[in-house]
PDB file of C-alpha atoms and ligand atoms in Angstrom:
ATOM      1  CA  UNK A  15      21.496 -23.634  12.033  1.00 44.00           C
ATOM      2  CA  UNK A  16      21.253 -21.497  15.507  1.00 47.00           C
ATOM      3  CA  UNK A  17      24.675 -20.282  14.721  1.00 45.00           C
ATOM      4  CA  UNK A  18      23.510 -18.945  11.406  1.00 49.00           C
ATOM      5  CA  UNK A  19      20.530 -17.249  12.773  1.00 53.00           C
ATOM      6  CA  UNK A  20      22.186 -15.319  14.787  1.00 54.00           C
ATOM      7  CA  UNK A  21      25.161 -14.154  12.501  1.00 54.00           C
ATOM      8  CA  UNK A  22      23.494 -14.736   9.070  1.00 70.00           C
ATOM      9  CA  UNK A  23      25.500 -14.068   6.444  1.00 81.00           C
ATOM     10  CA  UNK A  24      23.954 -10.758   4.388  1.00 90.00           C
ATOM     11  CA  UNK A  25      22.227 -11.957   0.768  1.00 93.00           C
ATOM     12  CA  UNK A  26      23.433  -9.456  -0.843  1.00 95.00           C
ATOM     13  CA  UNK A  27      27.180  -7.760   0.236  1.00 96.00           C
ATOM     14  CA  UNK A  28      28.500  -4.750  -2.141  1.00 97.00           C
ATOM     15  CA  UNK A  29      31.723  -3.342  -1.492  1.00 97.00           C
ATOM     16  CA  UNK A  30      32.717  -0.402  -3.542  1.00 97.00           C
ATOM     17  CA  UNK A  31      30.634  -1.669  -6.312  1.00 97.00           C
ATOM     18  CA  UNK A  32      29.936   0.069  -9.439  1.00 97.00           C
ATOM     19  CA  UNK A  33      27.232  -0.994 -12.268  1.00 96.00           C
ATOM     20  CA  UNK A  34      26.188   0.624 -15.589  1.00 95.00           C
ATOM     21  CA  UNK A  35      26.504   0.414 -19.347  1.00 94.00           C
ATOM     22  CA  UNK A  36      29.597  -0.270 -21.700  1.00 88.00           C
ATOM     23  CA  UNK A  37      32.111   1.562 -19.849  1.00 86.00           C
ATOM     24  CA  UNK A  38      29.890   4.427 -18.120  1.00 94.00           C
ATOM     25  CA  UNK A  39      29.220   3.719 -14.361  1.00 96.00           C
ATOM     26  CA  UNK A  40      25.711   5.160 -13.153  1.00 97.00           C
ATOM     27  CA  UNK A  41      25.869   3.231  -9.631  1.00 97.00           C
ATOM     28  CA  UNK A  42      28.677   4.138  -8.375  1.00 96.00           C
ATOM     29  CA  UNK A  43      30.983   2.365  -6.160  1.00 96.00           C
ATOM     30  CA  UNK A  44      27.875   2.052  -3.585  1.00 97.00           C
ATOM     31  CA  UNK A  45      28.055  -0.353  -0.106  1.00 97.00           C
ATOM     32  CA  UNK A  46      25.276  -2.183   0.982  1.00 97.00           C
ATOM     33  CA  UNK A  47      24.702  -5.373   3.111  1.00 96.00           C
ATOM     34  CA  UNK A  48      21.308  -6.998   3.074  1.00 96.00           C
ATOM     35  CA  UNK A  49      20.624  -9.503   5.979  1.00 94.00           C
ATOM     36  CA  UNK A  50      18.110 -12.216   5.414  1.00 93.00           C
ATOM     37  CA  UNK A  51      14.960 -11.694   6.367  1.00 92.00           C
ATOM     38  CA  UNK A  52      15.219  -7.681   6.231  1.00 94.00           C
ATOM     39  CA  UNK A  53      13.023  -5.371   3.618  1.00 94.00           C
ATOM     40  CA  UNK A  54      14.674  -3.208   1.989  1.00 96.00           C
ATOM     41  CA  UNK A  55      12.839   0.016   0.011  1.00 96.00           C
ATOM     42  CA  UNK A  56      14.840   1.394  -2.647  1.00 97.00           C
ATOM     43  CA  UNK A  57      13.834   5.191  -3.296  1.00 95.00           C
ATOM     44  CA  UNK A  58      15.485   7.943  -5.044  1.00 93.00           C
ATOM     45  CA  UNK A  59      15.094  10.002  -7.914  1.00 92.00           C
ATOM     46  CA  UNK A  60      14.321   9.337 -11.496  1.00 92.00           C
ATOM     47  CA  UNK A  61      17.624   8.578 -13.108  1.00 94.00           C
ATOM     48  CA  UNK A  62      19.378   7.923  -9.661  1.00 96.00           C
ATOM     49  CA  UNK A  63      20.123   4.462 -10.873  1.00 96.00           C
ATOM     50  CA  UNK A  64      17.497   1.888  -9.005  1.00 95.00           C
ATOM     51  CA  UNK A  65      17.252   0.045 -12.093  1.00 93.00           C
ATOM     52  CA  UNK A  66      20.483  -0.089 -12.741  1.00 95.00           C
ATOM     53  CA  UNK A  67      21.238  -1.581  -9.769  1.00 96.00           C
ATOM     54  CA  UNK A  68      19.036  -4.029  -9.586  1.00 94.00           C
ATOM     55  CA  UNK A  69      19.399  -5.015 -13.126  1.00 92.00           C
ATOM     56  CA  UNK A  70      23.269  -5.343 -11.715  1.00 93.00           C
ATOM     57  CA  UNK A  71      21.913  -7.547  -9.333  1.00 93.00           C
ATOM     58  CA  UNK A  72      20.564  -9.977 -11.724  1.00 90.00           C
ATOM     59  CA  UNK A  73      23.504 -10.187 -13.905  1.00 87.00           C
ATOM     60  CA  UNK A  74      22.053  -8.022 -16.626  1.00 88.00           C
ATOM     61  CA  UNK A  75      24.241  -5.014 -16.588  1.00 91.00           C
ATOM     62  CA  UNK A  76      27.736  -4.938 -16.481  1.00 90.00           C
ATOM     63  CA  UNK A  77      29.757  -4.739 -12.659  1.00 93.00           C
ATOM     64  CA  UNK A  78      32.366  -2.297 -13.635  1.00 94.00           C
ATOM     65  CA  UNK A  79      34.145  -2.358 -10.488  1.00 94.00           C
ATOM     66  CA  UNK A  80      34.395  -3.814  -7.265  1.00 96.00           C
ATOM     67  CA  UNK A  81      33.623  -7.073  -4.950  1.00 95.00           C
ATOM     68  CA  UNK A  82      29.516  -7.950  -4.862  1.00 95.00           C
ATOM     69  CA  UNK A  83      28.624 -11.277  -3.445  1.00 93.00           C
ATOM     70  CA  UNK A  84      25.098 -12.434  -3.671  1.00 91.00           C
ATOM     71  CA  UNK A  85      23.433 -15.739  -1.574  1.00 88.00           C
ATOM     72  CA  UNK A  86      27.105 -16.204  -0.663  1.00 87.00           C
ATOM     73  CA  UNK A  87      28.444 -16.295  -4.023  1.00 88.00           C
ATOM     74  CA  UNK A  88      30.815 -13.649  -6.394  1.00 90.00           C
ATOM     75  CA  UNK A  89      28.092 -12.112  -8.485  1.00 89.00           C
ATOM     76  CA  UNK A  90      30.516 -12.699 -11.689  1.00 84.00           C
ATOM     77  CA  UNK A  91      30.032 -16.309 -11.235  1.00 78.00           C
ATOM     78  CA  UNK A  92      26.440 -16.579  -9.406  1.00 71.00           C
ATOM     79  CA  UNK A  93      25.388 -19.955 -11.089  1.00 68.00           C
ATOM     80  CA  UNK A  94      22.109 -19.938  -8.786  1.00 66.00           C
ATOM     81  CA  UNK A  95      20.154 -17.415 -10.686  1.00 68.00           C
ATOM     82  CA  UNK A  96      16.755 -19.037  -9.862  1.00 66.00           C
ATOM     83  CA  UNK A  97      17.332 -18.156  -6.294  1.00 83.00           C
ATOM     84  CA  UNK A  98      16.786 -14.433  -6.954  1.00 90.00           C
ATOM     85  CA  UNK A  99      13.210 -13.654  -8.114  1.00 91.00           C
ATOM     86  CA  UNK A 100      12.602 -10.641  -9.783  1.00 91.00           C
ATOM     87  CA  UNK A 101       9.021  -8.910 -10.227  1.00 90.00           C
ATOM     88  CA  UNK A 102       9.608  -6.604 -13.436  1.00 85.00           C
ATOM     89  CA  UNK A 103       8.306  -3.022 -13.291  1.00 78.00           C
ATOM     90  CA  UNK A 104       5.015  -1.955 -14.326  1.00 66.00           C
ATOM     91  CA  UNK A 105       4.543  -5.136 -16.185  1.00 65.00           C
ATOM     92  CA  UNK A 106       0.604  -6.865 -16.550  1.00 64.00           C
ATOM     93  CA  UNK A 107      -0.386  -9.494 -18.632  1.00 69.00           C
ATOM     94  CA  UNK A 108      -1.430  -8.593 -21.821  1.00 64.00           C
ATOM     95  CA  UNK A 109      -4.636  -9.716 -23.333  1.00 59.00           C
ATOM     96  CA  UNK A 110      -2.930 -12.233 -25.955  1.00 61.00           C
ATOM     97  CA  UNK A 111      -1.290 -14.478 -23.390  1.00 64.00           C
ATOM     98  CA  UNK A 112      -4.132 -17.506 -23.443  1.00 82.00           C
ATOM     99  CA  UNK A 113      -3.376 -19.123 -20.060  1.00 89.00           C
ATOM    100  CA  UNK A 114      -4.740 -20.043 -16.868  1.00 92.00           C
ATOM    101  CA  UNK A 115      -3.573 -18.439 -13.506  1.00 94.00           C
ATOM    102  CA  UNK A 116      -2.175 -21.518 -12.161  1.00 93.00           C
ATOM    103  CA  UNK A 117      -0.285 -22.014 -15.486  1.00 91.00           C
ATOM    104  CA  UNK A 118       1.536 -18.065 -15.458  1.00 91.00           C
ATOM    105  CA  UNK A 119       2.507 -18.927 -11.701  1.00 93.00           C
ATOM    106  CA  UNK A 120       3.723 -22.562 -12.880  1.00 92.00           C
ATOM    107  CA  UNK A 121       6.286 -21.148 -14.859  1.00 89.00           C
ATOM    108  CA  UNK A 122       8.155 -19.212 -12.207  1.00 89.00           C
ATOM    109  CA  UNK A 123       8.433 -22.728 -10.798  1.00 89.00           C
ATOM    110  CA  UNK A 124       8.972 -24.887 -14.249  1.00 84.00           C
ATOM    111  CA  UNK A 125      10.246 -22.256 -17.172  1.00 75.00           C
ATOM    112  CA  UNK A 126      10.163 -25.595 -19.940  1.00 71.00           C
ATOM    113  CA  UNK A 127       7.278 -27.357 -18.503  1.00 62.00           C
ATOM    114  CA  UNK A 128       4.967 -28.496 -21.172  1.00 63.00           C
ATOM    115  CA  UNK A 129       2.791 -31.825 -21.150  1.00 59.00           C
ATOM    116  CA  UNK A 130       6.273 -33.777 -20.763  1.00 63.00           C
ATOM    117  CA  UNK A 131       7.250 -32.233 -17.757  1.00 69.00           C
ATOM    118  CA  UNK A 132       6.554 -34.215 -14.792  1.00 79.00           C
ATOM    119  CA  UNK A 133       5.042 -31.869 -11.383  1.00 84.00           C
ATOM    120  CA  UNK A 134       6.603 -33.089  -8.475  1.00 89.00           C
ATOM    121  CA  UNK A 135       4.551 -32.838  -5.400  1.00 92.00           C
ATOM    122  CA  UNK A 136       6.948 -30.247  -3.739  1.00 93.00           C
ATOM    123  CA  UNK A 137       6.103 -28.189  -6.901  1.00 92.00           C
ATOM    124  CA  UNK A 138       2.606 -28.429  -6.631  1.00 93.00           C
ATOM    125  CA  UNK A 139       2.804 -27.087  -3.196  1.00 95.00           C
ATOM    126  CA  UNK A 140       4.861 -24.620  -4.392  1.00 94.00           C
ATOM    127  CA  UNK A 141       2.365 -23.768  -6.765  1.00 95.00           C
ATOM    128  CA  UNK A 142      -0.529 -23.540  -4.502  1.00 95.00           C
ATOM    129  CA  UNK A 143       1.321 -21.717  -1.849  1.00 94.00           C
ATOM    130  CA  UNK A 144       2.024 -18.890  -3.964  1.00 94.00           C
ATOM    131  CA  UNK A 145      -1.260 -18.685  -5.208  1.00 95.00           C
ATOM    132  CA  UNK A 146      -2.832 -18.782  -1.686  1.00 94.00           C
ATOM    133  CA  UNK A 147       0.224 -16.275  -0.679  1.00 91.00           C
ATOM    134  CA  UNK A 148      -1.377 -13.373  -3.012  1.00 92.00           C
ATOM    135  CA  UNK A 149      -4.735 -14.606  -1.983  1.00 92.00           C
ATOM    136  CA  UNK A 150      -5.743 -16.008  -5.715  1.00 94.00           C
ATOM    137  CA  UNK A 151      -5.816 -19.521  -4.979  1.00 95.00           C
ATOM    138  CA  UNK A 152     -10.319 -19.406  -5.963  1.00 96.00           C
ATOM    139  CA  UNK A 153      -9.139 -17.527  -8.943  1.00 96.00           C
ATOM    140  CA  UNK A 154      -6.496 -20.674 -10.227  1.00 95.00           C
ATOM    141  CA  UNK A 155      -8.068 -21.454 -13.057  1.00 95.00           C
ATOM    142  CA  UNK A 156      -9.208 -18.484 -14.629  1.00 95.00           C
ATOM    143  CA  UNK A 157      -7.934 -16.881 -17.820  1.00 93.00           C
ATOM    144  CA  UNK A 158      -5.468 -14.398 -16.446  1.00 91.00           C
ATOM    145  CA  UNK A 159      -7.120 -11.967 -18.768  1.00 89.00           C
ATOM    146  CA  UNK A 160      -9.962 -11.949 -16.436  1.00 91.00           C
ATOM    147  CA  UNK A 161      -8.029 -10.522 -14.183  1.00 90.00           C
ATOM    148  CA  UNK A 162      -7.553  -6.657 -13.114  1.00 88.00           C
ATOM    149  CA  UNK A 163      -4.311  -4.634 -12.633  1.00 86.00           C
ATOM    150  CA  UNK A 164      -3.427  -5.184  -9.628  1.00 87.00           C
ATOM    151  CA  UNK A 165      -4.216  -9.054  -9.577  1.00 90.00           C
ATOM    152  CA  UNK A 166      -1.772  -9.301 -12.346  1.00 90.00           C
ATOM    153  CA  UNK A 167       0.372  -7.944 -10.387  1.00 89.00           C
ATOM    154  CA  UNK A 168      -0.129 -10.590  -7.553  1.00 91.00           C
ATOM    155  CA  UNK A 169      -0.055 -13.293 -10.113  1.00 92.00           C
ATOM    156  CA  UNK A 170       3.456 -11.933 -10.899  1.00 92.00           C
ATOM    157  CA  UNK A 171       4.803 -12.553  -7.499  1.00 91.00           C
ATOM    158  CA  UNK A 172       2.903 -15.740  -6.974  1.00 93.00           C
ATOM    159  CA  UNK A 173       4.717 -16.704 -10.277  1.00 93.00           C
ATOM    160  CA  UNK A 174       8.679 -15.100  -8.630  1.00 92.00           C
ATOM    161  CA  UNK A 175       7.651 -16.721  -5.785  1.00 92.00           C
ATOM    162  CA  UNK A 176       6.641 -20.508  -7.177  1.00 93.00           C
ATOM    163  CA  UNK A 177      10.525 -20.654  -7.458  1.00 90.00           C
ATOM    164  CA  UNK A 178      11.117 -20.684  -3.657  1.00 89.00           C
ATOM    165  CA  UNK A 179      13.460 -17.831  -4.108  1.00 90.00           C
ATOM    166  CA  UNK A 180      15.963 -16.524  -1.197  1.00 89.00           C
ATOM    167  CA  UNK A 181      15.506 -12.770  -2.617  1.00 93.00           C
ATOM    168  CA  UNK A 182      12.926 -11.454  -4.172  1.00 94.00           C
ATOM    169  CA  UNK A 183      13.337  -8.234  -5.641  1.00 95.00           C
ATOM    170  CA  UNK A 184      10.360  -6.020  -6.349  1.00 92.00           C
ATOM    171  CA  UNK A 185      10.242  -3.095  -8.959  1.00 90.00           C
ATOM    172  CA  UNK A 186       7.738  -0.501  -8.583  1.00 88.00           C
ATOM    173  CA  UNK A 187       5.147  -3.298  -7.270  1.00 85.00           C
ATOM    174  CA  UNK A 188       2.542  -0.907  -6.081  1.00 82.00           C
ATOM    175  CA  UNK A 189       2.915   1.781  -8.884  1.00 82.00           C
ATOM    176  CA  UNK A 190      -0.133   2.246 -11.368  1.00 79.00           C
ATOM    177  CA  UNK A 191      -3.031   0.240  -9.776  1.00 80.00           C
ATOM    178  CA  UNK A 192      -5.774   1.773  -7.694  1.00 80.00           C
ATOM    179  CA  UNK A 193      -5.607   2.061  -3.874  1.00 83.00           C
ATOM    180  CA  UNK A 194      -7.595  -0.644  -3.182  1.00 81.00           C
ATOM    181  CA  UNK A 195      -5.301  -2.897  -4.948  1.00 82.00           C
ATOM    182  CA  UNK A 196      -2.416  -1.065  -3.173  1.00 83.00           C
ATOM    183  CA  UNK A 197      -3.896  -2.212   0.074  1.00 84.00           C
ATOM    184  CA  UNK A 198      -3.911  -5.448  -1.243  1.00 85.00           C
ATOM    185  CA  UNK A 199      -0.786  -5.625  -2.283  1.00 84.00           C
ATOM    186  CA  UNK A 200       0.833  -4.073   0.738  1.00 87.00           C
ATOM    187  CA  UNK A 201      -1.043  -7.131   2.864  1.00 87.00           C
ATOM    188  CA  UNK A 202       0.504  -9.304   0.249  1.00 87.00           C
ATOM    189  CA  UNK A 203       4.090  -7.965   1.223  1.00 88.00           C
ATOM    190  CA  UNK A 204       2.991  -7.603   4.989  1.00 88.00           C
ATOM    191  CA  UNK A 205       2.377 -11.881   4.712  1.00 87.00           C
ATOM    192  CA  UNK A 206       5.758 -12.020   2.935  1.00 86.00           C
ATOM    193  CA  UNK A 207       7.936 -10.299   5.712  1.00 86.00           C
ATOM    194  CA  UNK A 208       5.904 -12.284   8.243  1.00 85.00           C
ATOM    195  CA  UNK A 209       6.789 -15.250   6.345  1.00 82.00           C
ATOM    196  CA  UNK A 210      10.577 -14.129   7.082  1.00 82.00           C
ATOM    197  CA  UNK A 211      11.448 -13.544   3.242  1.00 87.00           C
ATOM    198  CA  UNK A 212      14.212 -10.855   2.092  1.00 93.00           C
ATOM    199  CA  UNK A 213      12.611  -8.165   0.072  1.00 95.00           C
ATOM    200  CA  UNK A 214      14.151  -5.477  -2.113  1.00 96.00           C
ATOM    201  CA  UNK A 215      11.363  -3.367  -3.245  1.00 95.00           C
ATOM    202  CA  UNK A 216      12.154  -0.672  -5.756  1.00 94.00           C
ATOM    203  CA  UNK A 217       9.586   2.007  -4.787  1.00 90.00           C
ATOM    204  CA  UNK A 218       8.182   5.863  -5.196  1.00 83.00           C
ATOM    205  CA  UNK A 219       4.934   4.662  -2.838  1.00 79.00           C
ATOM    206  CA  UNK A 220       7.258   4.526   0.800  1.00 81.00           C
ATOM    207  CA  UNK A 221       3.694   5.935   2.484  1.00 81.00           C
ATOM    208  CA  UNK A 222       1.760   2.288   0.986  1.00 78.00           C
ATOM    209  CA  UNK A 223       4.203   0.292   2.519  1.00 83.00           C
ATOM    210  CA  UNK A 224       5.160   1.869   5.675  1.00 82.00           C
ATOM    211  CA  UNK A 225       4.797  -0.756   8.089  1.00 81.00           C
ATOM    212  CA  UNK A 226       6.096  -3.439   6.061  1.00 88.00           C
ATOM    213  CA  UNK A 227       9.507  -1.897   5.411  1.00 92.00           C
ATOM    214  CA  UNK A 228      12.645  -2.542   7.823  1.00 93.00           C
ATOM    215  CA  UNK A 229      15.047  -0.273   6.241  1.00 95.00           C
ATOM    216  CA  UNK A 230      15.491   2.509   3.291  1.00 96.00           C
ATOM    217  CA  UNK A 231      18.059   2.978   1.046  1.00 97.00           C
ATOM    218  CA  UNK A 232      17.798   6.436  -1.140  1.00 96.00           C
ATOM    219  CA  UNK A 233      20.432   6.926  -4.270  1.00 96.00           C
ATOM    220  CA  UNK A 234      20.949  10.246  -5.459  1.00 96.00           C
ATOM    221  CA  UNK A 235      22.991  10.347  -9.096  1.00 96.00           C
ATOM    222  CA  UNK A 236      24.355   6.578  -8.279  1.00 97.00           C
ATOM    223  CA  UNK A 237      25.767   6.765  -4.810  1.00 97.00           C
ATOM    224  CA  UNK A 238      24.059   5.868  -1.286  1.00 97.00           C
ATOM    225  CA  UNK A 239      22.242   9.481   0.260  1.00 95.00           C
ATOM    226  CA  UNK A 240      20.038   7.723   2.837  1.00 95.00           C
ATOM    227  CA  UNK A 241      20.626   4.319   4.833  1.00 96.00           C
ATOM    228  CA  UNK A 242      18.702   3.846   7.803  1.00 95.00           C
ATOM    229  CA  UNK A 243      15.261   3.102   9.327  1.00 94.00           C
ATOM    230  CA  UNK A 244      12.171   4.863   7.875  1.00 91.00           C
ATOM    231  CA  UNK A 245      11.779   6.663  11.322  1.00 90.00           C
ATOM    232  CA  UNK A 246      15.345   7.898  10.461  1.00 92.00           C
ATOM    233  CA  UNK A 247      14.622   8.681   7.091  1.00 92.00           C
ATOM    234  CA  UNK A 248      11.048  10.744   7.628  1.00 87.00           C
ATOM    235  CA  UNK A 249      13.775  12.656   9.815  1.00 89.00           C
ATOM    236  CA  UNK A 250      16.087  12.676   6.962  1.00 88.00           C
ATOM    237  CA  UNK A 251      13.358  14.549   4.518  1.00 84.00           C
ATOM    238  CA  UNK A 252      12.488  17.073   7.388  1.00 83.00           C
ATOM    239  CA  UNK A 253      15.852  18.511   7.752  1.00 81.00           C
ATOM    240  CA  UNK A 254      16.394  18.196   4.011  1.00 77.00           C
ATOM    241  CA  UNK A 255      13.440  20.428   3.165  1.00 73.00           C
ATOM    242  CA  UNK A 256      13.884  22.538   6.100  1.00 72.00           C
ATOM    243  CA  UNK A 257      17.553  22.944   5.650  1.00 68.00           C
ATOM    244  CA  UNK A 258      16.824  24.628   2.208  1.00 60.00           C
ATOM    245  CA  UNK A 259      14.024  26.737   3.317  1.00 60.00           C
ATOM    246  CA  UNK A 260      14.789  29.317   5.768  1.00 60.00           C
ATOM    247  CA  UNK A 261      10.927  29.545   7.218  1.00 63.00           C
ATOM    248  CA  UNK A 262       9.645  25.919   7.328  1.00 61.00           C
ATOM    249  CA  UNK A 263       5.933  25.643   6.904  1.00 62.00           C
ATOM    250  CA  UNK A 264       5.063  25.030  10.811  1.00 63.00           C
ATOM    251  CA  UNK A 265       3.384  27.133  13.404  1.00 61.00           C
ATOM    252  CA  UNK A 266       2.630  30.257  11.358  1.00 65.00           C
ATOM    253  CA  UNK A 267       3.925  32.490  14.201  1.00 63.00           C
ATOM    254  CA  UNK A 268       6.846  30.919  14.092  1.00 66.00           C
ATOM    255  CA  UNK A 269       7.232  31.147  10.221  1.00 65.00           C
ATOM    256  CA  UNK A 270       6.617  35.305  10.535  1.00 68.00           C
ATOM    257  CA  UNK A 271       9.118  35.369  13.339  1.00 68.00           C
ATOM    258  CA  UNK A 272      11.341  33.751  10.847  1.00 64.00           C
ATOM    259  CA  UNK A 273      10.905  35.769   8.258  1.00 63.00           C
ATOM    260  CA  UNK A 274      11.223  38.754   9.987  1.00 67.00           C
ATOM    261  CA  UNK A 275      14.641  37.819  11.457  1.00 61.00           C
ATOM    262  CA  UNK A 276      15.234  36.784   7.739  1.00 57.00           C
ATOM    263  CA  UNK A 277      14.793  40.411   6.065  1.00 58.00           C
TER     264      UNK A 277
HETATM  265  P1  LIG B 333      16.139   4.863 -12.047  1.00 51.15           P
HETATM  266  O1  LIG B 333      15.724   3.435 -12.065  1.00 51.15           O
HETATM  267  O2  LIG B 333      16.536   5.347 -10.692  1.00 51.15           O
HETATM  268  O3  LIG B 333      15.133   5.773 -12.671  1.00 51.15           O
HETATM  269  P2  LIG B 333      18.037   4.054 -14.072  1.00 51.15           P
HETATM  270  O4  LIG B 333      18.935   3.053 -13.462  1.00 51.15           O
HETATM  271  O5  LIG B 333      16.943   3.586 -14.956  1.00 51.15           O
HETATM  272  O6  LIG B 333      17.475   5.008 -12.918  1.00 51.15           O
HETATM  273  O7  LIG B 333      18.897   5.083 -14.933  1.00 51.15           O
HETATM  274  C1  LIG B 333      20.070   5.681 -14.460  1.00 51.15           C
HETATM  275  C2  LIG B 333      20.911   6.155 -15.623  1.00 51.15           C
HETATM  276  O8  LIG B 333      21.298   5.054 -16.422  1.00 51.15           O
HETATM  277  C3  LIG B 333      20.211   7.144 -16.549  1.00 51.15           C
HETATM  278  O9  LIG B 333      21.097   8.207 -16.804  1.00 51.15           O
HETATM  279  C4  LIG B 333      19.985   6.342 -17.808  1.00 51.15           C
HETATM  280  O10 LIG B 333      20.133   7.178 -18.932  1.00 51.15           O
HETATM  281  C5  LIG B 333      21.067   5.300 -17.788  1.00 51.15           C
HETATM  282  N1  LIG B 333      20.619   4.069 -18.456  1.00 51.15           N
HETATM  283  C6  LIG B 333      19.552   3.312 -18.100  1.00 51.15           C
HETATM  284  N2  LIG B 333      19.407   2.241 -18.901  1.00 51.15           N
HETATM  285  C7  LIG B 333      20.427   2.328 -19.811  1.00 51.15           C
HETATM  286  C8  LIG B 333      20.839   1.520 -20.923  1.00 51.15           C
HETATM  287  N3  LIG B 333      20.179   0.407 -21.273  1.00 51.15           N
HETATM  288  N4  LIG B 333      21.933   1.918 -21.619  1.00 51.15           N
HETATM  289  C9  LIG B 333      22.610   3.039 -21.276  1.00 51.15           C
HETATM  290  N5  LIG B 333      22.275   3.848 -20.250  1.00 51.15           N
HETATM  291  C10 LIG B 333      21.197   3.497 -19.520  1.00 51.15           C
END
């Protein structure tokens, strides 16, 4: 155990690895290594290929090239799906699912449960840890369509997280719900780092969760631009829009120096 602490082996290792649709690649032959416990924010452009990727991830688009392991196995033949949990993008409960909040976050834990299935008592700790995770263990047994946005969106990774995964992979968690839900949810995700979980968060909101994030990773038309800290990476942005501006925006004596030199 203290020898895999200190040289864990990375959750999710990519070499050369390209994803996409029938034969077209839109991530393309990218590298990454995620170490447990780190959280990972996944930026880049519309189109860049985030979902792609992580759809890759969980086996539902096609590896087109390349060697990906994921929890220590070949991605081709990962037969541990459960231990990835995925929290789909902008994704609430609609109105027409009848169910209690402890009964959405039960199925992340028991997909077939029904009157039949038997609750063990690890999964009714499970359960309840989720719930008390996202801070909606007083809210258990209310209709979930009681519930606002962004507590939706909590009882969506209460219900990815019911299933003890060793990744959970986020898409677009904060996007779409007010701020004060954003500060919610960031705690959430502050609680889950804390709690030494791996996190991939797919994200446009890198500000909201600034000091819960150990590392970015930008894609630019399928390939790896940015991967480094998010102290490199707010360096990163500057030189980017400075590079293409000849007068930054700074001290304004400095910009009409600059454009004077510049005519
Ligand atoms: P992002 O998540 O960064 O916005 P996507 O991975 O959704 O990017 O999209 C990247 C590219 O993949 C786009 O050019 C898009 O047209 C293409 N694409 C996405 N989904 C599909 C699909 N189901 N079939 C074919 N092409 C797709």
């Amino acid at each position: 155990r203290d020898a895999h602490d200190r040289h864990p082996r990375p959750v999710i290792e990519l070499r050369h690895v390209s994803f996409g649709y029938a034969d077209r690649a839109v991530v393309r032959s990218i590298d990454l290594d995620v170490r447990p416990g780190e959280v990972v924010a996944l930026l880049g452009p519309n189109g860049s290929g985030k979902s792609t990727l992580v759809r890759g991830l969980l086996g539902l688009t096609d590896q087109l090239g390349g060697e990906a392991t994921v929890l220590g196995q070949p991605l081709r033949d990962l037969s541990e799906r459960y231990r990835i949990g995925y929290v789909p993008q902008r994704h609430t409960l609609s109105g027409s699912v009848r169910a209690t909040v402890e009964e959405v976050v039960a199925v992340g834990r028991l997909p077939h449960q029904g009157w039949f299935v038997r609750r063990t008592p690890q999964d009714r700790r499970a359960i309840t840890e989720s719930l008390e995770l996202v801070g909606l263990a007083e809210r258990a047994g209310d209709d979930v369509s009681t519930l606002s946005g962004g507590q939706q969106r909590r009882v969506l990774i209460a219900r990815a997280l019911a299933a003890e995964p060793d990744l959970l992979i986020m898409d677009e968690p904060t996007a779409g719900v007010d701020e004060a839900s954003q500060r919610v949810l960031a705690e959430v995700l502050r609680r889950l780092t804390a709690s030494g979980r791996t996190l991939l968060i797919v994200t446009h909101e890198v500000a909201a969760l600034r000091d819960v994030v150990t590392r970015i990773v930008e894609l630019t038309a399928g390939r790896v631009s940015f991967d480094g800290t998010p102290e490199r990476y707010a360096e990163h942005r500057r030189e980017q829009i400075v590079g293409s501006h000849p007068c930054p925006p700074t001290d304004p004596r400095t910009r009409a120096t600059c454009r004077a030199q510049a005519r």
